[in-house]
Amino acid sequence: NWESVGGVGNDQTMDEALGLIADAVKSARALKLDSTLSVTLQRAVGDNQLTFAVQVPPGGATEPVAPTLGRRSSVQFGQAHVVGVEPSEARARAMAGSPGLGGRSNTELDALAIGGQMVGDRRVSGLSESGAADEVNRLIAEIERLKRKALSRGVNLTSHHEDVPAEDVTRLRAVFALADTTGAGYINVNELQALHQPLGEPLTDDEAQDAFRRIDVNQSGDISFDDFLAWFTLAHSRSGILSKKGQAYNRRFKKLMARIEGAFDLKNLSVSSTGQEGTLEYRVNFHYNDNGVLKRISPWHDIPLYAQDGNLHFICEVPKWSRKKFEIATGEEFNPIKQDTKNGKLREYNHGDMLFNYGAFPQTWEDPKHKTDVGEKELHKGDNDPIDGVEVGTLQLRSGSVTKVKVLGVLAMIDDHETDWKVFCISVEDPYAPRINSIDDLDRIFPNMVPTVREWFRIYKTADGKPENKFGFGERALDREFALNTIDQTHQFWKSLTLSGQKTV
């Protein structure tokens, strides 16, 4: 009964398949064998079949030899297939860019055979009982690398499991163009990580490095669109040969693609007002033209935080050079913009007109249950509002307008023991936007902007007899990366808030 472990189909994960062969090797080693025992595993890959084999020598006490790719039958990948040739010959072909990788019909890919010989760049010796699964993993990874290489060089993979729809290719080009900020045709790991952040699927440094390694099969430090397409084709096929980490990143990437596919178009957004401005009844309402149907929406919940092009959406509440205290009504249905009140009276900023366009970022929320360390002894809870934005461009925005902005940095303001983040940003339509991409750029081009904004927020409440506000982190304006991470954290708080369907606070 130990002669084969067969029939591992697509309905079983590769981890289960590897577990079978590892268990078989372990069980075989516990036996006292009179002759060599072969353990084989057959794995369906797309429309085809891959066979692995491990041999356990007589006696059971010595190490079994490494898994060997079956040499008597080819392993078919659409039109490209792997046949048994010596590893040295395979490596020579790979290095020389042989016709075996550039052709388009029944092409021999670089084959590999293992058994105390070379696998890619690694020398493999005999296996311990715990090493069988590792070697099979390496074998699978090498086959995946060769298959990617064939795809990137034009081999036509005709299996329906490997097809990439034309619309996916179009979206992939859009994704790649977003990451390729220099237009060089290549992106590095930092650009890949930067792409995920504004599109709502941020990666940690380790996740970014791991994802990049999976795409950068040549280990060049840069990936082209062909590399990107080759990775996508394999990662989203149904052959099931990727590791758990690979599968996890693929799920993240699918979410990113979905954001681009279902992009929110500002051209379909409109606003209308009800009531008379300057009265308690005045409201600015938001509507979206959804395939010809005009729907009322919430600016807080229904306008996405992240725009398709990687920028963020900013909702202007108080235009620069004005002082009426307009804000998103987080406690009302559909969250229109209204003028704030106190004791039944409309409120204004008595300190004076705003020096900037003031507003909020949609789909964010400063959770009052979360306490933040801003470099002081006391931890400060969130203020129960969307995170605030300070748009520092030269143009006046109107109340209720939604604008794409570039995030520059952030101040950690403390208002009555609550954190009240102030995010510096600039409209992408502003004449200065091409020159300002960071808080350092802002300091260089407008040297007094940050200190002026900070002082405005420090003292504006004193006109109403209240104490000055404070600032954390030594009153510094923190950089773009910190700001984006802070915004994303409040985005996650918003997700938690709305998970149960809650729309008002």
Short mmCIF file of C-alpha atoms in Angstrom, two decimals:
data_model
loop_
_atom_site.label_atom_id
_atom_site.label_comp_id
_atom_site.label_asym_id
_atom_site.label_seq_id
_atom_site.Cartn_x
_atom_site.Cartn_y
_atom_site.Cartn_z
CA ASN A 1 0.00 0.00 0.00
CA TRP A 2 3.01 2.31 0.27
CA GLU A 3 3.86 2.16 -3.41
CA SER A 4 1.94 5.29 -4.37
CA VAL A 5 0.10 8.26 -3.03
CA GLY A 6 -1.92 9.11 -6.09
CA GLY A 7 -4.79 11.03 -7.52
CA VAL A 8 -4.23 14.36 -5.81
CA GLY A 9 -6.64 16.59 -7.72
CA ASN A 10 -7.41 20.28 -7.87
CA ASP A 11 -9.95 19.92 -5.09
CA GLN A 12 -7.07 19.37 -2.66
CA THR A 13 -4.61 22.11 -1.77
CA MET A 14 -0.91 21.73 -2.43
CA ASP A 15 -0.32 21.81 1.32
CA GLU A 16 -2.48 18.70 1.66
CA ALA A 17 -0.60 17.04 -1.19
CA LEU A 18 2.76 17.82 0.36
CA GLY A 19 1.48 16.57 3.68
CA LEU A 20 0.63 13.23 2.08
CA ILE A 21 4.10 12.70 0.68
CA ALA A 22 5.79 13.87 3.90
CA ASP A 23 3.63 11.50 5.98
CA ALA A 24 4.39 8.65 3.59
CA VAL A 25 8.14 9.23 3.90
CA LYS A 26 7.91 9.44 7.67
CA SER A 27 5.89 6.23 7.89
CA ALA A 28 8.23 4.43 5.49
CA ARG A 29 11.27 5.36 7.57
CA ALA A 30 9.66 3.69 10.57
CA LEU A 31 9.61 0.37 8.70
CA LYS A 32 12.45 -2.12 8.34
CA LEU A 33 12.71 -2.31 4.56
CA ASP A 34 14.28 -5.15 2.60
CA SER A 35 14.34 -3.17 -0.64
CA THR A 36 14.03 0.38 -1.92
CA LEU A 37 10.56 1.84 -1.48
CA SER A 38 9.21 4.42 -3.93
CA VAL A 39 6.65 7.01 -2.88
CA THR A 40 5.06 8.93 -5.74
CA LEU A 41 2.58 11.74 -5.87
CA GLN A 42 0.58 12.91 -8.87
CA ARG A 43 -0.60 16.50 -8.93
CA ALA A 44 -3.04 18.00 -11.44
CA VAL A 45 -1.73 21.32 -12.78
CA GLY A 46 -4.32 23.02 -14.94
CA ASP A 47 -5.34 20.46 -17.57
CA ASN A 48 -2.22 18.41 -17.01
CA GLN A 49 -0.48 16.27 -14.42
CA LEU A 50 2.76 16.58 -12.49
CA THR A 51 4.41 13.58 -10.81
CA PHE A 52 6.82 13.69 -7.85
CA ALA A 53 8.70 10.70 -6.45
CA VAL A 54 10.73 10.01 -3.31
CA GLN A 55 12.76 6.82 -2.77
CA VAL A 56 13.41 5.39 0.68
CA PRO A 57 16.46 3.03 0.70
CA PRO A 58 16.44 -0.41 2.39
CA GLY A 59 16.67 -0.46 6.15
CA GLY A 60 14.72 2.73 6.76
CA ALA A 61 17.49 4.31 8.82
CA THR A 62 19.29 6.17 6.06
CA GLU A 63 18.15 9.31 4.31
CA PRO A 64 15.79 8.96 1.33
CA VAL A 65 16.92 10.50 -1.93
CA ALA A 66 15.40 13.74 -3.11
CA PRO A 67 12.13 13.90 -5.08
CA THR A 68 12.62 13.48 -8.81
CA LEU A 69 10.52 14.93 -11.56
CA GLY A 70 9.22 11.99 -13.61
CA ARG A 71 11.55 11.54 -16.62
CA ARG A 72 9.54 9.12 -18.71
CA SER A 73 6.63 11.43 -19.39
CA SER A 74 6.48 15.13 -20.08
CA VAL A 75 4.63 17.56 -17.86
CA GLN A 76 2.36 19.57 -20.10
CA PHE A 77 1.67 23.29 -19.61
CA GLY A 78 -0.57 24.19 -22.53
CA GLN A 79 1.76 24.18 -25.54
CA ALA A 80 4.87 24.55 -23.40
CA HIS A 81 6.03 21.39 -21.67
CA VAL A 82 8.81 20.16 -19.42
CA VAL A 83 10.83 17.10 -20.43
CA GLY A 84 13.67 15.35 -18.68
CA VAL A 85 17.07 16.79 -19.58
CA GLU A 86 20.13 17.20 -17.43
CA PRO A 87 20.06 20.24 -15.12
CA SER A 88 23.35 21.53 -16.49
CA GLU A 89 21.87 21.55 -19.99
CA ALA A 90 18.73 23.24 -18.71
CA ARG A 91 20.73 25.98 -17.02
CA ALA A 92 22.79 26.50 -20.18
CA ARG A 93 19.60 26.93 -22.18
CA ALA A 94 18.17 29.36 -19.67
CA MET A 95 21.31 31.47 -19.63
CA ALA A 96 21.56 31.48 -23.42
CA GLY A 97 17.91 32.30 -24.00
CA SER A 98 17.46 29.22 -26.19
CA PRO A 99 14.70 28.77 -28.78
CA GLY A 100 13.21 26.39 -26.26
CA LEU A 101 11.98 29.45 -24.35
CA GLY A 102 11.15 31.73 -27.21
CA GLY A 103 9.12 29.45 -29.47
CA ARG A 104 5.38 29.16 -29.70
CA SER A 105 4.67 25.47 -30.36
CA ASN A 106 5.53 22.34 -28.32
CA THR A 107 8.51 24.12 -26.80
CA GLU A 108 10.91 22.35 -24.45
CA LEU A 109 11.25 24.44 -21.31
CA ASP A 110 14.30 24.28 -19.07
CA ALA A 111 13.74 20.95 -17.37
CA LEU A 112 15.05 20.04 -13.98
CA ALA A 113 15.85 16.77 -12.33
CA ILE A 114 16.67 16.48 -8.67
CA GLY A 115 18.61 13.85 -6.82
CA GLY A 116 21.74 15.24 -5.25
CA GLN A 117 22.08 17.60 -8.25
CA MET A 118 21.45 21.24 -9.10
CA VAL A 119 18.00 22.85 -8.73
CA GLY A 120 18.22 26.37 -10.05
CA ASP A 121 21.15 27.81 -8.13
CA ARG A 122 20.92 25.37 -5.21
CA ARG A 123 22.69 22.04 -4.69
CA VAL A 124 20.34 19.50 -3.18
CA SER A 125 21.49 16.55 -1.10
CA GLY A 126 19.45 13.72 0.39
CA LEU A 127 16.35 14.57 2.37
CA SER A 128 15.50 14.16 6.01
CA GLU A 129 11.99 13.03 6.78
CA SER A 130 10.99 16.64 7.38
CA GLY A 131 12.69 17.85 4.23
CA ALA A 132 10.65 16.04 1.59
CA ALA A 133 7.93 18.66 1.54
CA ASP A 134 10.54 21.44 1.37
CA GLU A 135 12.15 19.88 -1.70
CA VAL A 136 8.80 19.44 -3.41
CA ASN A 137 8.11 23.09 -2.64
CA ARG A 138 11.42 24.05 -4.27
CA LEU A 139 10.58 21.92 -7.28
CA ILE A 140 7.21 23.59 -7.66
CA ALA A 141 8.79 27.03 -7.29
CA GLU A 142 11.35 26.20 -9.99
CA ILE A 143 8.67 24.98 -12.39
CA GLU A 144 6.70 28.16 -11.69
CA ARG A 145 9.80 30.23 -12.43
CA LEU A 146 10.39 28.45 -15.73
CA LYS A 147 6.77 28.82 -16.71
CA ARG A 148 6.85 32.54 -15.99
CA LYS A 149 10.04 32.85 -17.98
CA ALA A 150 8.39 31.14 -20.94
CA LEU A 151 5.38 33.44 -20.72
CA SER A 152 7.51 36.58 -20.52
CA ARG A 153 9.36 35.48 -23.67
CA GLY A 154 6.21 34.88 -25.64
CA VAL A 155 5.35 31.21 -25.20
CA ASN A 156 1.63 30.89 -25.80
CA LEU A 157 0.06 29.11 -22.84
CA THR A 158 -3.16 27.88 -24.40
CA SER A 159 -4.68 26.08 -21.42
CA HIS A 160 -7.94 27.74 -20.45
CA HIS A 161 -6.65 27.73 -16.88
CA GLU A 162 -3.96 30.22 -17.87
CA ASP A 163 -5.99 32.70 -19.94
CA VAL A 164 -6.00 36.37 -18.86
CA PRO A 165 -9.04 38.30 -20.12
CA ALA A 166 -8.29 41.38 -22.19
CA GLU A 167 -10.03 43.62 -19.67
CA ASP A 168 -7.72 42.30 -16.94
CA VAL A 169 -4.69 43.16 -19.07
CA THR A 170 -6.07 46.68 -19.51
CA ARG A 171 -6.52 47.08 -15.77
CA LEU A 172 -3.09 45.62 -15.15
CA ARG A 173 -1.58 48.25 -17.43
CA ALA A 174 -3.45 50.91 -15.46
CA VAL A 175 -2.13 49.50 -12.18
CA PHE A 176 1.41 49.29 -13.52
CA ALA A 177 1.24 52.86 -14.85
CA LEU A 178 0.20 54.10 -11.40
CA ALA A 179 3.24 52.46 -9.84
CA ASP A 180 5.61 53.54 -12.63
CA THR A 181 5.74 57.16 -11.50
CA THR A 182 8.85 57.94 -13.57
CA GLY A 183 7.52 56.42 -16.79
CA ALA A 184 10.67 54.31 -17.13
CA GLY A 185 8.77 51.10 -17.85
CA TYR A 186 10.07 49.45 -14.66
CA ILE A 187 9.09 49.59 -10.99
CA ASN A 188 10.99 48.69 -7.82
CA VAL A 189 9.82 47.32 -4.50
CA ASN A 190 9.25 50.78 -3.02
CA GLU A 191 7.02 51.77 -5.93
CA LEU A 192 5.05 48.52 -5.60
CA GLN A 193 4.52 49.21 -1.90
CA ALA A 194 3.60 52.85 -2.55
CA LEU A 195 0.99 51.71 -5.07
CA HIS A 196 -0.87 49.59 -2.54
CA GLN A 197 -1.11 52.30 0.12
CA PRO A 198 -3.38 54.83 -1.63
CA LEU A 199 -5.44 52.08 -3.25
CA GLY A 200 -6.50 50.79 0.13
CA GLU A 201 -4.47 47.59 0.42
CA PRO A 202 -1.29 48.75 2.20
CA LEU A 203 1.58 46.29 2.58
CA THR A 204 4.07 46.04 5.42
CA ASP A 205 7.74 46.16 4.48
CA ASP A 206 8.00 42.37 4.80
CA GLU A 207 4.87 41.81 2.72
CA ALA A 208 6.14 44.15 0.03
CA GLN A 209 9.52 42.41 -0.11
CA ASP A 210 7.90 38.98 -0.29
CA ALA A 211 5.44 40.06 -3.01
CA PHE A 212 8.19 41.70 -5.05
CA ARG A 213 10.34 38.56 -4.91
CA ARG A 214 7.47 36.58 -6.38
CA ILE A 215 7.23 38.94 -9.34
CA ASP A 216 10.95 39.69 -9.81
CA VAL A 217 11.89 36.16 -10.89
CA ASN A 218 15.19 37.34 -12.40
CA GLN A 219 16.14 39.07 -9.11
CA SER A 220 17.12 42.22 -10.98
CA GLY A 221 15.59 44.65 -8.49
CA ASP A 222 13.17 46.01 -11.11
CA ILE A 223 10.14 44.51 -12.81
CA SER A 224 8.70 45.29 -16.23
CA PHE A 225 5.09 45.06 -17.33
CA ASP A 226 5.89 41.69 -18.93
CA ASP A 227 7.08 40.43 -15.53
CA PHE A 228 3.92 41.85 -13.98
CA LEU A 229 1.68 40.15 -16.55
CA ALA A 230 3.53 36.84 -16.25
CA TRP A 231 3.11 36.88 -12.47
CA PHE A 232 -0.58 37.75 -12.74
CA THR A 233 -1.21 34.97 -15.25
CA LEU A 234 0.27 32.33 -12.97
CA ALA A 235 -0.96 33.77 -9.70
CA HIS A 236 -4.57 33.89 -10.87
CA SER A 237 -4.68 30.60 -12.76
CA ARG A 238 -6.51 27.68 -11.21
CA SER A 239 -3.50 25.38 -11.20
CA GLY A 240 -3.15 25.80 -7.46
CA ILE A 241 0.65 25.64 -7.27
CA LEU A 242 1.28 28.72 -5.13
CA SER A 243 2.22 28.79 -1.46
CA LYS A 244 -0.01 30.15 1.29
CA LYS A 245 1.92 33.44 1.29
CA GLY A 246 1.52 33.68 -2.46
CA GLN A 247 -2.20 33.02 -2.19
CA ALA A 248 -2.54 35.65 0.55
CA TYR A 249 -0.89 38.31 -1.60
CA ASN A 250 -3.04 37.32 -4.57
CA ARG A 251 -6.17 37.98 -2.51
CA ARG A 252 -4.83 41.43 -1.59
CA PHE A 253 -4.05 42.16 -5.22
CA LYS A 254 -7.53 41.11 -6.34
CA LYS A 255 -8.98 43.68 -3.94
CA LEU A 256 -6.71 46.31 -5.43
CA MET A 257 -7.86 45.38 -8.95
CA ALA A 258 -11.48 45.54 -7.84
CA ARG A 259 -10.97 49.10 -6.61
CA ILE A 260 -9.75 50.12 -10.04
CA GLU A 261 -12.49 48.21 -11.87
CA GLY A 262 -15.27 49.79 -9.84
CA ALA A 263 -13.77 53.27 -9.80
CA PHE A 264 -15.76 56.21 -8.47
CA ASP A 265 -16.03 58.97 -11.09
CA LEU A 266 -16.20 62.53 -9.75
CA LYS A 267 -17.92 63.60 -12.98
CA ASN A 268 -21.00 61.66 -11.83
CA LEU A 269 -21.13 63.47 -8.48
CA SER A 270 -23.42 66.47 -7.92
CA VAL A 271 -24.57 68.54 -4.95
CA SER A 272 -27.76 70.42 -4.21
CA SER A 273 -28.90 72.53 -1.30
CA THR A 274 -32.10 72.69 0.70
CA GLY A 275 -33.16 75.54 2.93
CA GLN A 276 -31.77 79.05 2.95
CA GLU A 277 -28.07 79.57 3.64
CA GLY A 278 -27.64 81.25 7.01
CA THR A 279 -30.55 79.33 8.58
CA LEU A 280 -30.70 76.24 10.78
CA GLU A 281 -32.39 74.29 7.96
CA TYR A 282 -29.67 74.78 5.34
CA ARG A 283 -28.13 71.54 4.05
CA VAL A 284 -25.76 70.60 1.21
CA ASN A 285 -26.82 67.19 -0.15
CA PHE A 286 -24.80 64.81 -2.32
CA HIS A 287 -26.00 62.76 -5.31
CA TYR A 288 -24.34 60.26 -7.65
CA ASN A 289 -25.39 59.36 -11.21
CA ASP A 290 -25.23 55.56 -11.17
CA ASN A 291 -25.78 54.42 -14.78
CA GLY A 292 -28.43 57.05 -15.39
CA VAL A 293 -30.08 56.77 -11.97
CA LEU A 294 -29.49 59.74 -9.66
CA LYS A 295 -29.04 58.45 -6.12
CA ARG A 296 -28.61 60.38 -2.92
CA ILE A 297 -25.41 59.37 -1.17
CA SER A 298 -23.50 60.08 2.02
CA PRO A 299 -20.31 62.10 1.48
CA TRP A 300 -18.85 60.40 4.54
CA HIS A 301 -19.63 56.78 3.64
CA ASP A 302 -20.21 56.57 -0.13
CA ILE A 303 -17.38 58.68 -1.55
CA PRO A 304 -14.28 56.46 -1.55
CA LEU A 305 -11.23 57.63 0.35
CA TYR A 306 -8.86 56.52 -2.40
CA ALA A 307 -9.16 57.72 -5.99
CA GLN A 308 -8.38 55.44 -8.94
CA ASP A 309 -5.19 57.34 -9.76
CA GLY A 310 -3.71 56.86 -6.29
CA ASN A 311 -4.63 60.27 -4.88
CA LEU A 312 -7.15 60.82 -2.07
CA HIS A 313 -10.58 62.44 -2.13
CA PHE A 314 -10.98 65.56 0.00
CA ILE A 315 -14.38 67.07 0.89
CA CYS A 316 -14.25 70.83 1.39
CA GLU A 317 -16.44 72.04 4.25
CA VAL A 318 -15.11 75.57 4.90
CA PRO A 319 -13.66 77.44 1.88
CA LYS A 320 -10.57 79.57 2.41
CA TRP A 321 -11.28 83.26 3.12
CA SER A 322 -14.56 82.35 4.87
CA ARG A 323 -15.52 81.70 8.50
CA LYS A 324 -18.91 79.96 8.65
CA LYS A 325 -18.36 76.65 10.46
CA PHE A 326 -19.74 74.15 7.96
CA GLU A 327 -19.20 70.45 8.65
CA ILE A 328 -20.39 66.98 7.66
CA ALA A 329 -23.41 66.13 9.81
CA THR A 330 -22.23 62.77 11.13
CA GLY A 331 -25.39 62.43 13.24
CA GLU A 332 -27.89 62.84 10.37
CA GLU A 333 -29.10 60.42 7.69
CA PHE A 334 -27.00 60.70 4.50
CA ASN A 335 -24.62 63.00 6.43
CA PRO A 336 -25.19 66.27 4.54
CA ILE A 337 -23.05 69.35 5.16
CA LYS A 338 -24.61 71.86 7.55
CA GLN A 339 -23.51 74.87 9.57
CA ASP A 340 -22.59 73.85 13.10
CA THR A 341 -24.68 75.14 15.99
CA LYS A 342 -24.29 75.76 19.70
CA ASN A 343 -27.25 76.45 21.96
CA GLY A 344 -29.44 76.76 18.89
CA LYS A 345 -27.26 79.40 17.21
CA LEU A 346 -25.19 79.07 14.04
CA ARG A 347 -21.44 79.04 14.65
CA GLU A 348 -18.60 80.90 12.97
CA TYR A 349 -14.85 81.01 13.56
CA ASN A 350 -14.67 84.20 15.61
CA HIS A 351 -10.88 84.22 15.33
CA GLY A 352 -11.24 85.19 11.66
CA ASP A 353 -11.40 83.80 8.15
CA MET A 354 -9.81 80.47 7.27
CA LEU A 355 -6.40 80.84 5.59
CA PHE A 356 -6.86 77.53 3.76
CA ASN A 357 -9.57 75.23 2.46
CA TYR A 358 -10.70 73.15 5.41
CA GLY A 359 -12.52 69.85 5.22
CA ALA A 360 -12.42 66.11 5.79
CA PHE A 361 -11.43 62.82 4.20
CA PRO A 362 -14.33 60.43 3.49
CA GLN A 363 -14.44 56.91 4.90
CA THR A 364 -12.30 57.85 7.91
CA TRP A 365 -13.14 58.11 11.59
CA GLU A 366 -11.12 59.07 14.66
CA ASP A 367 -12.29 56.38 17.05
CA PRO A 368 -12.91 57.77 20.57
CA LYS A 369 -12.16 54.31 22.00
CA HIS A 370 -8.67 54.35 20.53
CA LYS A 371 -5.95 56.18 22.45
CA THR A 372 -2.92 57.55 20.65
CA ASP A 373 0.57 58.23 21.95
CA VAL A 374 1.68 61.55 20.47
CA GLY A 375 4.91 61.77 22.43
CA GLU A 376 3.43 62.98 25.72
CA LYS A 377 2.76 61.35 29.07
CA GLU A 378 -0.98 61.25 28.42
CA LEU A 379 -2.66 59.11 25.75
CA HIS A 380 -5.37 60.89 23.77
CA LYS A 381 -8.59 59.45 22.38
CA GLY A 382 -10.04 60.18 18.95
CA ASP A 383 -12.48 63.06 18.46
CA ASN A 384 -15.33 60.97 16.92
CA ASP A 385 -15.15 62.73 13.54
CA PRO A 386 -13.69 62.07 10.08
CA ILE A 387 -10.02 63.04 9.92
CA ASP A 388 -9.52 66.72 9.01
CA GLY A 389 -7.78 68.01 5.90
CA VAL A 390 -6.00 71.34 5.36
CA GLU A 391 -5.80 72.05 1.61
CA VAL A 392 -3.01 74.59 1.12
CA GLY A 393 -3.37 75.37 -2.58
CA THR A 394 -3.87 78.80 -4.08
CA LEU A 395 -7.44 78.23 -5.30
CA GLN A 396 -10.59 78.68 -3.24
CA LEU A 397 -12.75 75.54 -3.16
CA ARG A 398 -16.49 75.72 -2.56
CA SER A 399 -18.27 74.07 0.34
CA GLY A 400 -19.39 70.61 -0.72
CA SER A 401 -16.81 70.26 -3.49
CA VAL A 402 -14.90 66.97 -3.71
CA THR A 403 -11.32 67.25 -4.93
CA LYS A 404 -8.46 64.85 -5.56
CA VAL A 405 -5.51 65.82 -3.38
CA LYS A 406 -1.93 64.80 -2.70
CA VAL A 407 -1.17 64.20 0.98
CA LEU A 408 1.91 66.09 2.22
CA GLY A 409 2.12 65.66 6.00
CA VAL A 410 0.19 65.93 9.25
CA LEU A 411 0.04 67.81 12.57
CA ALA A 412 -1.03 65.97 15.74
CA MET A 413 -3.27 68.59 17.35
CA ILE A 414 -4.60 67.97 20.86
CA ASP A 415 -7.98 69.59 21.52
CA ASP A 416 -9.45 69.14 25.00
CA HIS A 417 -7.46 65.91 25.56
CA GLU A 418 -8.53 64.46 22.18
CA THR A 419 -6.38 63.86 19.11
CA ASP A 420 -7.54 65.99 16.20
CA TRP A 421 -5.20 65.27 13.27
CA LYS A 422 -4.72 68.02 10.68
CA VAL A 423 -3.57 66.58 7.36
CA PHE A 424 -1.76 68.91 4.95
CA CYS A 425 -2.72 68.30 1.34
CA ILE A 426 -2.89 70.09 -2.01
CA SER A 427 -5.39 69.78 -4.85
CA VAL A 428 -3.94 68.01 -7.89
CA GLU A 429 -5.49 70.83 -9.97
CA ASP A 430 -3.57 73.56 -8.17
CA PRO A 431 -0.85 75.31 -10.22
CA TYR A 432 1.71 74.47 -7.53
CA ALA A 433 0.75 70.78 -7.27
CA PRO A 434 3.44 69.52 -9.69
CA ARG A 435 6.12 71.11 -7.48
CA ILE A 436 4.78 70.07 -4.07
CA ASN A 437 4.87 66.38 -3.16
CA SER A 438 5.94 66.40 0.49
CA ILE A 439 6.00 68.53 3.62
CA ASP A 440 9.61 69.45 2.79
CA ASP A 441 8.49 70.75 -0.62
CA LEU A 442 5.79 72.78 1.10
CA ASP A 443 8.34 74.29 3.51
CA ARG A 444 10.65 75.16 0.62
CA ILE A 445 8.04 76.77 -1.65
CA PHE A 446 5.83 78.31 1.06
CA PRO A 447 8.21 78.67 4.06
CA ASN A 448 5.63 80.16 6.43
CA MET A 449 2.70 77.87 5.62
CA VAL A 450 3.19 75.19 8.29
CA PRO A 451 3.92 77.56 11.21
CA THR A 452 1.04 79.84 10.17
CA VAL A 453 -1.45 76.96 10.04
CA ARG A 454 -0.17 75.62 13.36
CA GLU A 455 -0.56 79.00 15.07
CA TRP A 456 -4.05 79.47 13.61
CA PHE A 457 -5.20 76.18 15.11
CA ARG A 458 -3.36 76.86 18.36
CA ILE A 459 -5.18 80.09 19.19
CA TYR A 460 -8.47 80.16 17.24
CA LYS A 461 -10.55 79.03 20.24
CA THR A 462 -9.17 81.76 22.48
CA ALA A 463 -11.55 84.18 20.74
CA ASP A 464 -14.34 82.26 22.51
CA GLY A 465 -12.57 82.36 25.88
CA LYS A 466 -11.15 78.83 25.64
CA PRO A 467 -7.54 77.73 26.24
CA GLU A 468 -5.04 77.23 23.45
CA ASN A 469 -4.77 73.89 21.70
CA LYS A 470 -1.58 71.84 21.92
CA PHE A 471 0.40 69.69 19.48
CA GLY A 472 2.16 66.37 19.89
CA PHE A 473 5.47 65.11 18.53
CA GLY A 474 7.29 68.30 19.48
CA GLU A 475 4.84 70.34 17.36
CA ARG A 476 6.50 69.00 14.19
CA ALA A 477 4.62 68.48 10.96
CA LEU A 478 5.16 64.77 10.32
CA ASP A 479 5.97 63.50 6.84
CA ARG A 480 3.80 62.10 4.06
CA GLU A 481 4.36 58.46 4.99
CA PHE A 482 3.30 59.06 8.58
CA ALA A 483 0.27 61.00 7.36
CA LEU A 484 -0.80 58.24 4.97
CA ASN A 485 -0.41 55.63 7.71
CA THR A 486 -2.51 57.76 10.05
CA ILE A 487 -5.21 58.20 7.41
CA ASP A 488 -5.23 54.48 6.73
CA GLN A 489 -5.60 53.76 10.44
CA THR A 490 -8.67 56.02 10.61
CA HIS A 491 -9.94 54.29 7.46
CA GLN A 492 -9.73 50.97 9.30
CA PHE A 493 -11.57 52.52 12.27
CA TRP A 494 -14.30 53.64 9.84
CA LYS A 495 -14.56 50.11 8.44
CA SER A 496 -15.04 48.76 11.96
CA LEU A 497 -17.66 51.42 12.71
CA THR A 498 -19.72 50.66 9.61
CA LEU A 499 -19.31 46.88 9.68
CA SER A 500 -22.60 46.53 11.54
CA GLY A 501 -24.35 49.04 9.28
CA GLN A 502 -23.90 52.07 11.55
CA LYS A 503 -24.04 55.30 9.52
CA THR A 504 -24.30 58.01 12.19
CA VAL A 505 -22.44 58.93 15.39
#
